[in-house]
Short mmCIF file of C-alpha atoms and ligand atoms in Angstrom, two decimals:
data_model
loop_
_atom_site.label_atom_id
_atom_site.label_comp_id
_atom_site.label_asym_id
_atom_site.label_seq_id
_atom_site.Cartn_x
_atom_site.Cartn_y
_atom_site.Cartn_z
CA MET K 23 -17.10 8.23 -7.74
CA ALA K 24 -19.04 8.52 -4.53
CA ASP K 25 -19.57 11.71 -3.04
CA TRP K 26 -17.33 11.49 0.06
CA ARG K 27 -17.02 15.16 0.23
CA ASN K 28 -20.66 15.68 1.08
CA ILE K 29 -20.43 13.15 3.89
CA MET K 30 -17.38 14.94 5.51
CA ASP K 31 -19.02 18.31 5.13
CA ILE K 32 -19.73 18.61 8.81
CA SER K 33 -19.43 22.36 9.59
CA ALA K 34 -18.34 22.33 13.26
CA GLU K 35 -19.07 25.44 15.29
CA GLN K 36 -16.11 27.53 15.78
CA PRO K 37 -14.60 26.80 19.21
CA THR K 38 -12.78 29.47 21.47
CA ARG K 39 -10.30 26.93 22.84
CA CYS K 40 -8.75 23.74 21.39
CA ASP K 41 -5.89 21.35 22.13
CA VAL K 42 -3.60 22.15 19.37
CA ILE K 43 -3.38 24.80 16.61
CA ILE K 44 -1.15 24.55 13.64
CA ARG K 45 -0.58 28.13 12.70
CA GLY K 46 0.49 30.01 9.54
CA GLY K 47 0.71 27.00 7.12
CA MET K 48 -0.22 26.54 3.60
CA VAL K 49 -3.23 24.04 3.75
CA ILE K 50 -3.35 21.58 0.87
CA ASP K 51 -6.56 19.89 2.01
CA GLY K 52 -6.35 16.61 -0.08
CA THR K 53 -9.39 17.37 -2.35
CA GLY K 54 -6.99 18.58 -5.08
CA ALA K 55 -7.98 22.11 -4.47
CA PRO K 56 -5.38 24.82 -4.57
CA ARG K 57 -3.44 25.55 -1.38
CA ARG K 58 -4.44 28.31 0.80
CA SER K 59 -3.03 29.96 3.90
CA ALA K 60 -5.03 28.80 6.93
CA ASP K 61 -4.60 27.63 10.63
CA VAL K 62 -5.79 24.11 11.70
CA ALA K 63 -7.37 23.60 15.13
CA VAL K 64 -7.51 20.18 16.67
CA SER K 65 -9.38 18.70 19.79
CA GLU K 66 -9.10 15.44 20.71
CA ASP K 67 -8.89 13.18 17.68
CA ARG K 68 -10.54 15.65 15.34
CA ILE K 69 -10.02 18.77 13.20
CA VAL K 70 -12.32 21.33 14.83
CA ALA K 71 -11.71 24.54 12.70
CA VAL K 72 -9.75 25.58 9.55
CA GLY K 73 -9.14 29.11 8.57
CA GLU K 74 -8.05 32.44 10.23
CA LEU K 75 -7.92 31.25 13.84
CA SER K 76 -6.38 34.14 15.70
CA ALA K 77 -9.22 34.30 18.12
CA ILE K 78 -8.72 30.69 19.26
CA ALA K 79 -6.47 29.74 22.10
CA ALA K 80 -4.79 26.30 22.25
CA ASP K 81 -2.93 24.35 24.85
CA HIS K 82 -0.27 23.69 22.29
CA GLU K 83 0.81 25.78 19.22
CA VAL K 84 2.78 24.59 16.32
CA LEU K 85 4.21 27.39 14.13
CA ALA K 86 4.06 26.08 10.46
CA GLU K 87 4.98 29.27 8.74
CA GLY K 88 5.98 28.63 5.40
CA ALA K 89 5.18 24.93 5.48
CA VAL K 90 2.40 22.72 4.02
CA VAL K 91 -0.16 21.19 6.13
CA ALA K 92 -1.87 18.22 4.46
CA PRO K 93 -3.72 15.01 5.58
CA GLY K 94 -1.52 12.21 6.50
CA PHE K 95 -0.50 10.11 3.66
CA ILE K 96 -2.39 6.64 3.07
CA ASP K 97 -0.06 3.89 1.87
CA VAL K 98 -2.58 1.80 0.03
CA HIS K 99 -0.47 -1.11 -0.78
CA THR K 100 1.53 -2.67 2.14
CA HIS K 101 2.64 -5.98 3.73
CA ASP K 102 2.70 -4.33 7.06
CA ASP K 103 0.49 -6.76 8.87
CA GLY K 104 3.39 -8.33 11.05
CA ALA K 105 5.34 -4.89 11.37
CA LEU K 106 2.43 -3.19 12.92
CA LEU K 107 2.81 -5.45 15.78
CA ALA K 108 6.41 -6.32 15.70
CA GLN K 109 7.57 -2.55 14.87
CA PRO K 110 4.74 -0.58 16.27
CA GLU K 111 6.99 2.57 16.00
CA MET K 112 6.49 2.12 12.24
CA THR K 113 9.50 4.57 11.54
CA PRO K 114 9.71 3.73 7.84
CA LYS K 115 6.22 4.80 7.52
CA ILE K 116 5.69 7.88 9.85
CA SER K 117 9.24 9.35 8.77
CA GLN K 118 7.48 9.72 5.43
CA GLY K 119 4.27 11.39 6.83
CA VAL K 120 2.20 8.11 6.33
CA THR K 121 -0.62 7.87 8.85
CA THR K 122 -2.49 4.98 7.44
CA VAL K 123 -1.44 1.88 5.93
CA ILE K 124 -3.55 -0.92 4.33
CA ALA K 125 -2.12 -4.30 5.11
CA GLY K 126 -2.94 -7.73 3.75
CA ASN K 127 -2.19 -7.24 -0.02
CA CYS K 128 -1.23 -9.67 -2.81
CA GLY K 129 -3.07 -12.50 -1.22
CA PHE K 130 -1.13 -12.69 2.18
CA SER K 131 -2.52 -11.67 5.49
CA LEU K 132 -1.61 -12.52 9.02
CA ALA K 133 -5.12 -13.58 9.63
CA PRO K 134 -7.04 -15.78 9.61
CA LEU K 135 -3.72 -17.86 9.32
CA ARG K 136 -4.78 -21.32 10.36
CA LEU K 137 -1.95 -23.61 9.35
CA ARG K 138 -2.79 -26.69 7.39
CA ALA K 139 -0.46 -26.54 4.46
CA PRO K 140 3.15 -25.57 4.92
CA LEU K 141 3.81 -21.85 4.45
CA ALA K 142 5.27 -20.77 1.18
CA GLN K 143 8.29 -18.40 1.15
CA GLU K 144 6.13 -15.48 0.21
CA PHE K 145 4.32 -15.60 3.79
CA ARG K 146 7.82 -14.31 5.08
CA TYR K 147 6.64 -10.92 3.72
CA LEU K 148 4.66 -10.78 7.04
CA GLY K 149 7.47 -11.56 9.35
CA GLU K 150 9.44 -14.53 10.74
CA ASP K 151 7.75 -17.78 10.43
CA SER K 152 6.42 -18.27 13.87
CA ASP K 153 6.31 -14.56 15.28
CA TYR K 154 2.52 -14.10 14.94
CA ARG K 155 -0.36 -16.03 13.81
CA PHE K 156 -4.01 -15.44 14.25
CA ASP K 157 -6.85 -17.86 13.88
CA THR K 158 -9.22 -15.09 13.45
CA MET K 159 -9.41 -11.51 12.30
CA ALA K 160 -10.82 -10.79 15.75
CA ALA K 161 -7.67 -12.11 17.36
CA TYR K 162 -5.49 -9.88 15.21
CA VAL K 163 -7.58 -6.66 15.91
CA ALA K 164 -7.53 -7.47 19.63
CA ALA K 165 -3.71 -7.81 19.47
CA PHE K 166 -3.32 -4.48 17.42
CA GLU K 167 -5.64 -2.58 19.80
CA ALA K 168 -3.96 -3.91 23.00
CA ALA K 169 -0.58 -2.64 21.84
CA PRO K 170 -1.28 0.08 18.99
CA PRO K 171 1.27 1.16 16.56
CA THR K 172 1.92 4.80 15.56
CA VAL K 173 -0.29 4.45 12.51
CA ASN K 174 -3.86 3.47 11.45
CA ALA K 175 -4.37 0.46 9.49
CA ALA K 176 -6.92 -1.13 7.47
CA LEU K 177 -6.99 -4.77 6.69
CA LEU K 178 -7.47 -6.85 3.88
CA VAL K 179 -7.78 -10.86 3.84
CA GLY K 180 -5.53 -12.67 1.71
CA HIS K 181 -6.71 -15.45 -0.63
CA SER K 182 -3.45 -17.33 -0.13
CA THR K 183 -3.84 -17.04 3.66
CA LEU K 184 -7.61 -18.46 3.19
CA ARG K 185 -6.39 -21.24 0.99
CA ALA K 186 -3.61 -22.16 3.37
CA ALA K 187 -6.07 -22.22 6.16
CA THR K 188 -8.76 -24.61 4.39
CA MET K 189 -6.85 -26.68 1.78
CA ASP K 190 -4.25 -29.45 2.14
CA ASP K 191 -2.88 -28.83 -1.44
CA LEU K 192 -2.52 -25.27 -2.89
CA ASP K 193 -1.47 -26.53 -6.25
CA ARG K 194 -5.24 -27.23 -7.44
CA PRO K 195 -8.30 -25.12 -7.45
CA ALA K 196 -10.57 -25.20 -4.33
CA SER K 197 -13.39 -27.66 -3.99
CA ASP K 198 -16.92 -26.25 -3.11
CA ARG K 199 -16.40 -27.39 0.35
CA GLU K 200 -13.09 -25.48 0.76
CA ILE K 201 -14.73 -22.41 -0.96
CA ALA K 202 -17.52 -22.50 1.64
CA SER K 203 -14.88 -22.64 4.35
CA MET K 204 -12.87 -19.79 2.98
CA ARG K 205 -16.13 -17.88 2.75
CA ALA K 206 -16.96 -18.36 6.37
CA LEU K 207 -13.42 -17.06 7.26
CA LEU K 208 -13.76 -14.08 5.06
CA ARG K 209 -17.13 -13.26 6.60
CA GLU K 210 -15.72 -13.45 10.14
CA ALA K 211 -12.93 -11.32 9.03
CA MET K 212 -15.24 -8.64 7.46
CA ASP K 213 -17.42 -8.70 10.59
CA SER K 214 -14.33 -8.13 12.84
CA GLY K 215 -13.19 -5.10 10.94
CA ALA K 216 -11.52 -6.05 7.67
CA SER K 217 -12.04 -3.90 4.60
CA GLY K 218 -11.68 -6.49 1.91
CA PHE K 219 -10.09 -9.38 0.01
CA SER K 220 -6.87 -9.71 -1.83
CA THR K 221 -5.24 -11.98 -4.28
CA GLY K 222 -1.68 -12.54 -5.54
CA LEU K 223 -2.32 -14.70 -8.71
CA GLU K 224 1.29 -14.83 -9.78
CA TYR K 225 2.37 -16.61 -6.73
CA PRO K 226 2.33 -20.46 -6.37
CA THR K 227 -0.11 -20.31 -3.33
CA ASN K 228 -2.74 -18.54 -5.40
CA ARG K 229 -1.99 -19.48 -8.84
CA ALA K 230 -4.22 -22.57 -9.19
CA ALA K 231 -7.15 -20.62 -8.32
CA THR K 232 -9.53 -20.43 -11.06
CA THR K 233 -11.77 -17.32 -12.02
CA ALA K 234 -14.81 -19.15 -10.63
CA GLU K 235 -13.12 -19.88 -7.25
CA ILE K 236 -12.06 -16.21 -6.87
CA VAL K 237 -15.59 -15.04 -7.85
CA ALA K 238 -17.12 -17.41 -5.30
CA VAL K 239 -14.95 -16.24 -2.40
CA ALA K 240 -15.28 -12.54 -3.39
CA GLU K 241 -19.12 -12.78 -3.50
CA GLU K 242 -19.05 -13.17 0.27
CA MET K 243 -18.35 -9.49 0.41
CA ALA K 244 -21.05 -8.28 -1.90
CA ALA K 245 -23.43 -7.54 1.00
CA THR K 246 -20.83 -5.81 3.08
CA GLY K 247 -19.19 -3.71 0.31
CA GLY K 248 -15.66 -4.88 0.65
CA ILE K 249 -13.12 -4.10 -1.84
CA TYR K 250 -11.31 -6.66 -4.09
CA THR K 251 -7.60 -5.71 -4.45
CA THR K 252 -5.62 -7.90 -6.96
CA HIS K 253 -2.07 -8.55 -7.82
CA TYR K 254 -3.57 -9.92 -10.97
CA ARG K 255 -2.36 -12.98 -12.85
CA ASP K 256 0.22 -11.65 -15.24
CA TYR K 257 2.28 -8.61 -15.50
CA VAL K 258 4.80 -9.90 -17.89
CA TYR K 259 3.18 -11.68 -20.78
CA ASP K 260 -0.83 -11.38 -21.13
CA ILE K 261 -1.43 -8.39 -18.84
CA ASP K 262 -4.50 -7.65 -20.98
CA GLY K 263 -6.00 -10.84 -20.24
CA ALA K 264 -4.99 -10.55 -16.58
CA MET K 265 -6.74 -7.23 -16.24
CA GLU K 266 -9.97 -8.38 -18.01
CA GLU K 267 -10.02 -11.30 -15.61
CA ALA K 268 -9.88 -8.93 -12.68
CA PHE K 269 -12.78 -6.70 -14.20
CA GLU K 270 -14.87 -9.83 -14.62
CA ILE K 271 -14.28 -10.98 -11.06
CA GLY K 272 -15.42 -7.51 -10.02
CA ARG K 273 -18.78 -7.69 -12.09
CA ARG K 274 -19.56 -11.10 -11.21
CA ALA K 275 -18.98 -10.77 -7.56
CA GLY K 276 -20.48 -7.25 -7.41
CA VAL K 277 -17.39 -5.77 -5.71
CA GLN K 278 -15.17 -2.88 -6.47
CA VAL K 279 -11.80 -3.98 -8.16
CA HIS K 280 -8.47 -2.34 -7.20
CA LEU K 281 -5.58 -3.18 -9.41
CA SER K 282 -2.41 -3.52 -7.21
CA HIS K 283 0.87 -1.90 -8.22
CA HIS K 284 -0.21 -1.55 -11.93
CA GLN K 285 2.97 -1.94 -13.95
CA LEU K 286 4.40 -3.53 -17.17
CA ASP K 287 7.17 -6.08 -16.43
CA SER K 288 8.65 -7.21 -19.67
CA VAL K 289 10.50 -5.43 -22.58
CA ASP K 290 7.73 -6.70 -24.73
CA LEU K 291 5.09 -4.81 -22.85
CA HIS K 292 7.20 -1.50 -22.37
CA GLY K 293 5.60 1.53 -24.00
CA ARG K 294 2.15 0.09 -23.53
CA ALA K 295 1.09 2.04 -20.48
CA ASP K 296 -1.30 4.27 -22.61
CA GLN K 297 -3.10 1.19 -23.72
CA THR K 298 -3.49 -0.43 -20.38
CA LEU K 299 -4.67 2.91 -18.86
CA ARG K 300 -7.32 3.16 -21.86
CA ARG K 301 -8.52 -0.31 -20.82
CA ILE K 302 -8.97 0.78 -17.29
CA ASP K 303 -10.86 3.77 -18.77
CA ARG K 304 -13.13 1.51 -20.52
CA ALA K 305 -13.72 -0.74 -17.64
CA ARG K 306 -14.57 2.30 -15.42
CA ALA K 307 -17.42 3.29 -17.54
CA GLY K 308 -19.19 0.22 -16.56
CA GLN K 309 -17.92 -0.88 -13.01
CA SER K 310 -15.88 0.52 -10.07
CA VAL K 311 -12.12 0.14 -10.88
CA SER K 312 -9.22 1.95 -9.03
CA LEU K 313 -5.39 1.26 -9.00
CA ASP K 314 -2.20 2.07 -7.32
CA VAL K 315 1.45 2.23 -8.13
CA TYR K 316 4.99 2.50 -6.55
CA PRO K 317 7.21 5.35 -7.95
CA TYR K 318 10.19 3.08 -8.74
CA THR K 319 10.90 1.00 -11.90
CA ALA K 320 12.25 -2.07 -9.72
CA GLY K 321 9.92 -4.37 -7.78
CA GLY K 322 10.92 -6.71 -5.19
CA GLY K 323 9.69 -9.94 -3.55
CA ALA K 324 10.60 -13.75 -3.43
CA ILE K 325 13.07 -15.26 -5.49
CA MET K 326 11.08 -16.63 -8.43
CA GLU K 327 12.55 -17.89 -11.73
CA GLU K 328 9.56 -16.25 -13.59
CA PHE K 329 10.90 -12.79 -12.71
CA VAL K 330 14.59 -13.76 -13.05
CA ALA K 331 13.74 -14.77 -16.81
CA VAL K 332 12.65 -11.17 -17.75
CA ALA K 333 14.35 -8.86 -15.16
CA LYS K 334 17.07 -6.58 -16.66
CA LYS K 335 19.04 -6.78 -13.45
CA VAL K 336 18.45 -8.70 -10.06
CA VAL K 337 19.88 -7.94 -6.78
CA ILE K 338 19.43 -10.77 -4.22
CA THR K 339 18.44 -9.53 -0.81
CA ARG K 340 18.04 -12.63 1.10
CA SER K 341 18.81 -16.29 0.70
CA ALA K 342 18.20 -19.09 3.21
CA THR K 343 20.79 -21.39 1.49
CA ARG K 344 23.51 -18.66 0.88
CA PRO K 345 23.10 -15.76 3.29
CA ASP K 346 26.43 -14.46 2.22
CA CYS K 347 24.92 -13.72 -1.29
CA ALA K 348 22.56 -10.97 0.14
CA GLY K 349 23.23 -7.72 -1.49
CA ARG K 350 24.97 -9.36 -4.75
CA ASP K 351 24.00 -9.02 -8.30
CA LEU K 352 22.57 -12.28 -9.40
CA SER K 353 24.61 -12.31 -12.74
CA GLU K 354 27.77 -12.03 -10.88
CA ILE K 355 26.82 -14.76 -8.58
CA ALA K 356 26.02 -16.82 -11.65
CA ARG K 357 29.45 -15.98 -13.15
CA ASP K 358 31.28 -17.07 -10.12
CA TRP K 359 29.33 -20.45 -10.00
CA GLY K 360 29.73 -21.06 -13.70
CA CYS K 361 26.03 -21.54 -14.34
CA SER K 362 23.07 -19.54 -15.77
CA PRO K 363 21.24 -16.91 -13.54
CA LEU K 364 18.05 -18.95 -13.58
CA GLU K 365 20.03 -21.96 -12.14
CA ALA K 366 21.70 -19.77 -9.51
CA ALA K 367 18.24 -18.38 -8.46
CA GLY K 368 17.16 -21.81 -8.02
CA ARG K 369 19.88 -22.56 -5.64
CA LEU K 370 19.29 -19.42 -3.80
CA LYS K 371 15.73 -19.99 -3.12
CA PRO K 372 14.07 -19.48 -0.77
CA GLY K 373 14.97 -15.71 -0.39
CA GLY K 374 14.21 -12.35 -1.62
CA ALA K 375 15.30 -10.14 -4.55
CA ILE K 376 14.88 -6.81 -6.21
CA TYR K 377 14.04 -7.08 -9.82
CA PHE K 378 14.55 -4.22 -12.45
CA LEU K 379 11.64 -4.89 -14.67
CA GLN K 380 9.95 -1.67 -15.80
CA ASP K 381 10.34 1.37 -18.07
CA GLU K 382 10.40 4.67 -16.27
CA GLU K 383 8.23 6.32 -19.14
CA ASP K 384 5.52 3.70 -18.35
CA MET K 385 5.69 4.15 -14.67
CA ARG K 386 5.26 7.89 -15.14
CA ARG K 387 2.38 7.60 -17.36
CA ILE K 388 0.66 5.40 -14.59
CA LEU K 389 1.72 7.76 -11.86
CA SER K 390 0.14 10.56 -13.89
CA TYR K 391 -3.20 9.02 -14.40
CA ARG K 392 -5.77 10.64 -12.32
CA HIS K 393 -7.22 7.49 -10.81
CA THR K 394 -3.90 6.24 -9.44
CA SER K 395 -3.24 6.31 -5.68
CA ILE K 396 0.16 5.53 -4.18
CA GLY K 397 1.37 2.21 -2.49
CA SER K 398 4.75 1.53 -1.30
CA ASP K 399 4.51 -2.30 -1.66
CA SER K 400 7.36 -2.40 0.80
CA LEU K 401 8.43 -5.61 2.61
CA PRO K 402 9.32 -4.47 6.25
CA PHE K 403 11.36 -7.46 7.24
CA GLU K 404 13.88 -7.80 4.26
CA PRO K 405 17.27 -7.41 5.56
CA ILE K 406 18.17 -5.23 2.47
CA PRO K 407 14.85 -3.44 1.81
CA HIS K 408 13.83 -1.90 -1.47
CA PRO K 409 14.09 1.97 -1.04
CA ARG K 410 10.44 2.34 -1.51
CA LEU K 411 10.19 1.24 2.27
CA TRP K 412 11.56 4.59 3.28
CA GLY K 413 11.00 6.76 0.35
CA THR K 414 7.88 6.42 -1.74
CA PHE K 415 5.88 9.31 -0.53
CA PRO K 416 8.48 12.11 -0.44
CA ARG K 417 9.69 10.75 -3.72
CA VAL K 418 6.20 11.50 -5.32
CA LEU K 419 6.13 14.91 -3.74
CA GLY K 420 9.83 16.03 -4.17
CA HIS K 421 11.01 14.24 -7.20
CA TYR K 422 8.00 13.67 -9.46
CA ALA K 423 5.79 16.61 -8.46
CA ARG K 424 8.23 19.41 -7.72
CA ASP K 425 11.55 18.61 -9.46
CA LEU K 426 9.93 16.90 -12.57
CA GLY K 427 6.62 18.67 -12.68
CA LEU K 428 4.70 15.59 -13.44
CA PHE K 429 1.78 17.18 -11.61
CA THR K 430 1.16 19.77 -8.96
CA MET K 431 1.86 19.30 -5.34
CA GLU K 432 -1.85 19.49 -4.74
CA GLU K 433 -2.60 16.80 -7.01
CA ALA K 434 0.29 14.70 -5.47
CA VAL K 435 -1.27 15.12 -2.14
CA HIS K 436 -4.86 14.23 -3.42
CA ARG K 437 -3.49 10.94 -4.77
CA MET K 438 -2.05 9.98 -1.37
CA THR K 439 -4.93 11.16 0.72
CA GLY K 440 -8.32 12.16 -0.61
CA LEU K 441 -8.23 9.75 -3.58
CA ALA K 442 -6.91 7.02 -1.52
CA ALA K 443 -9.62 7.44 1.19
CA ALA K 444 -12.39 7.63 -1.58
CA GLN K 445 -11.09 4.35 -3.24
CA PHE K 446 -10.88 2.43 0.18
CA GLY K 447 -14.08 3.93 1.51
CA PHE K 448 -12.70 5.65 4.53
CA VAL K 449 -14.82 8.30 5.94
CA ASP K 450 -13.45 11.43 7.55
CA ARG K 451 -9.95 10.70 6.52
CA GLY K 452 -7.56 11.98 3.82
CA VAL K 453 -8.92 15.53 4.01
CA VAL K 454 -8.28 18.61 6.17
CA ARG K 455 -11.66 19.97 7.06
CA PRO K 456 -13.71 20.58 10.21
CA GLY K 457 -14.98 17.16 11.49
CA ALA K 458 -12.34 15.04 9.90
CA TYR K 459 -9.88 13.06 11.95
CA ALA K 460 -6.68 14.85 12.65
CA ASP K 461 -4.37 12.73 10.74
CA LEU K 462 -2.03 15.47 9.59
CA VAL K 463 1.49 16.00 8.15
CA VAL K 464 3.31 19.01 7.98
CA PHE K 465 6.08 19.22 5.39
CA ASP K 466 8.51 21.66 3.73
CA ALA K 467 7.60 21.73 0.04
CA GLU K 468 10.92 22.95 -0.99
CA ARG K 469 12.90 20.38 0.73
CA VAL K 470 10.75 17.21 0.98
CA ILE K 471 12.59 14.50 -0.95
CA ASP K 472 13.45 10.70 -0.57
CA ARG K 473 17.00 9.78 0.33
CA ALA K 474 16.74 5.99 0.19
CA THR K 475 18.50 4.34 -2.70
CA TYR K 476 19.18 0.82 -3.84
CA GLU K 477 22.62 1.17 -2.37
CA GLU K 478 21.57 2.84 1.00
CA PRO K 479 17.89 1.84 1.33
CA GLU K 480 17.34 2.94 4.87
CA ARG K 481 18.20 6.86 4.54
CA ARG K 482 15.37 8.52 5.87
CA SER K 483 13.44 11.07 3.83
CA GLU K 484 13.85 14.87 4.40
CA GLY K 485 11.33 17.57 4.83
CA ILE K 486 8.71 15.99 7.20
CA VAL K 487 8.27 18.28 9.92
CA LEU K 488 5.33 17.01 11.93
CA VAL K 489 3.12 13.94 11.81
CA MET K 490 -0.16 13.69 13.89
CA VAL K 491 -2.45 10.59 14.07
CA ASN K 492 -5.81 10.91 15.49
CA GLY K 493 -4.76 14.11 16.90
CA ILE K 494 -1.54 13.04 18.77
CA PRO K 495 1.90 13.93 17.35
CA VAL K 496 3.86 10.91 16.69
CA TRP K 497 6.83 12.54 14.70
CA ARG K 498 8.27 15.80 15.31
CA ASN K 499 11.46 17.47 13.73
CA GLY K 500 12.94 14.03 12.58
CA MET K 501 12.11 12.22 15.70
CA ALA K 502 9.47 9.89 17.04
CA THR K 503 7.59 11.33 19.87
CA GLY K 504 6.85 7.87 21.36
CA GLU K 505 3.25 8.19 21.18
CA ARG K 506 1.36 5.32 19.46
CA SER K 507 -2.20 6.36 18.49
CA GLY K 508 -2.90 4.27 15.52
CA ARG K 509 -6.25 2.52 14.99
CA ILE K 510 -8.01 0.11 12.95
CA VAL K 511 -9.78 1.94 9.98
CA ARG K 512 -12.47 0.29 8.07
CA ARG K 513 -14.17 0.76 4.67
CA GLU K 514 -17.47 2.36 5.38
CA LEU K 515 -18.26 3.64 1.85
CA ARG K 516 -18.38 1.86 -1.32
CA ILE K 517 -17.85 3.54 -4.74
ZN1 ZN D 609 2.01 -7.69 -5.45
CU1 CU D 610 2.38 -6.32 -2.64
#
């Protein structure tokens, strides 16, 4: 692992005056170190001092007596490309203490979305069909910067997006010419501020890409050090082969591999998390590999028969053909219609669903693994969202760390801050230290908890007191402040 700690070890001279001081809190600094009582001083967009700061005066004082002061959380797996523009308040995220999101995952990004092939239903993850489309990443970044959201964002370029931009038929591997076009688009995006390249190899728009095609596109990033994040080919049957393919792509293309939402999706795989984590350990001995997880046993996405076939339970969240079926259990719909759930799913497409696929014990093992960061994988435009949209981070802190004791609060914070920043190569973020950006969250460690459930998915989490992004308070005492200080964050370090 790279030494991002050294690079951030800028010891600022202690000022006598600053913009904001958060006094009397317990600082959990994001490195995994034990909490300590300290004040945190902020001027402009940076932390300028941490420690006993009674000698420093401030324009604004925040009393954090009894609360934890931590780096703002980094949601490493999102589909927020469209939400960052269409819902710039980003309430589901700032209400959880999230200050940076990584968008463009699972092969789908809003840029460079040049439309040749008709868009598959999965692109709806990013918003309504015609809302936003950007020929280039530079155009997306310009739109973001013209009307910034409350949170920072790092951007990935999706392989399905590149394929849709360059191919007339996505059901086949790309030709050499098409690969060259994709590489040119990826290069433009990296030059304009993107941090990496993503795939979603279970999806019809990406599935026909061969290993060689993915290597050829990803190689474009070898010089710039972009990250390769992958929703790999198979989470249901041959997960070992799918993980090995991801590692092979990383080795051949010379890039870091990040396994998205690592999980085991079929009864046959349940109980095998120890083995898949050992496989990651073995790979890590020879190359850069990281991973994330969401803290739930149900996933969600497009209606796909492949997932219906193996899920214990399926709830329809959206259907273009039968909007009235949103919120209903698929097996009940099938019973009403006198057909199989698979047939009912076929009739309800295109749409969205929540799939109960995983085993709680496996998920806890993956969550407990020391190289796992946290990503919500939430879909911001679903009419009935998965509770992870509003609950992921307080759930890890309150439910899994505090209540179940899966790991310490310091470790939980590290996974969602310092570790995430190291994996994605963000400099001066994910840590509370002089010189770092003032992305900060103040929360009540006794009270912090998710409240969103499958039945009531939009209930806000509790215990998040204050959220600052680049030195500006964006959330205070359960309310947005109206400020929007998010920036594009980019990968600057490779591990
Ligand atoms: Zn995915
Ligand atoms: Cu995803």
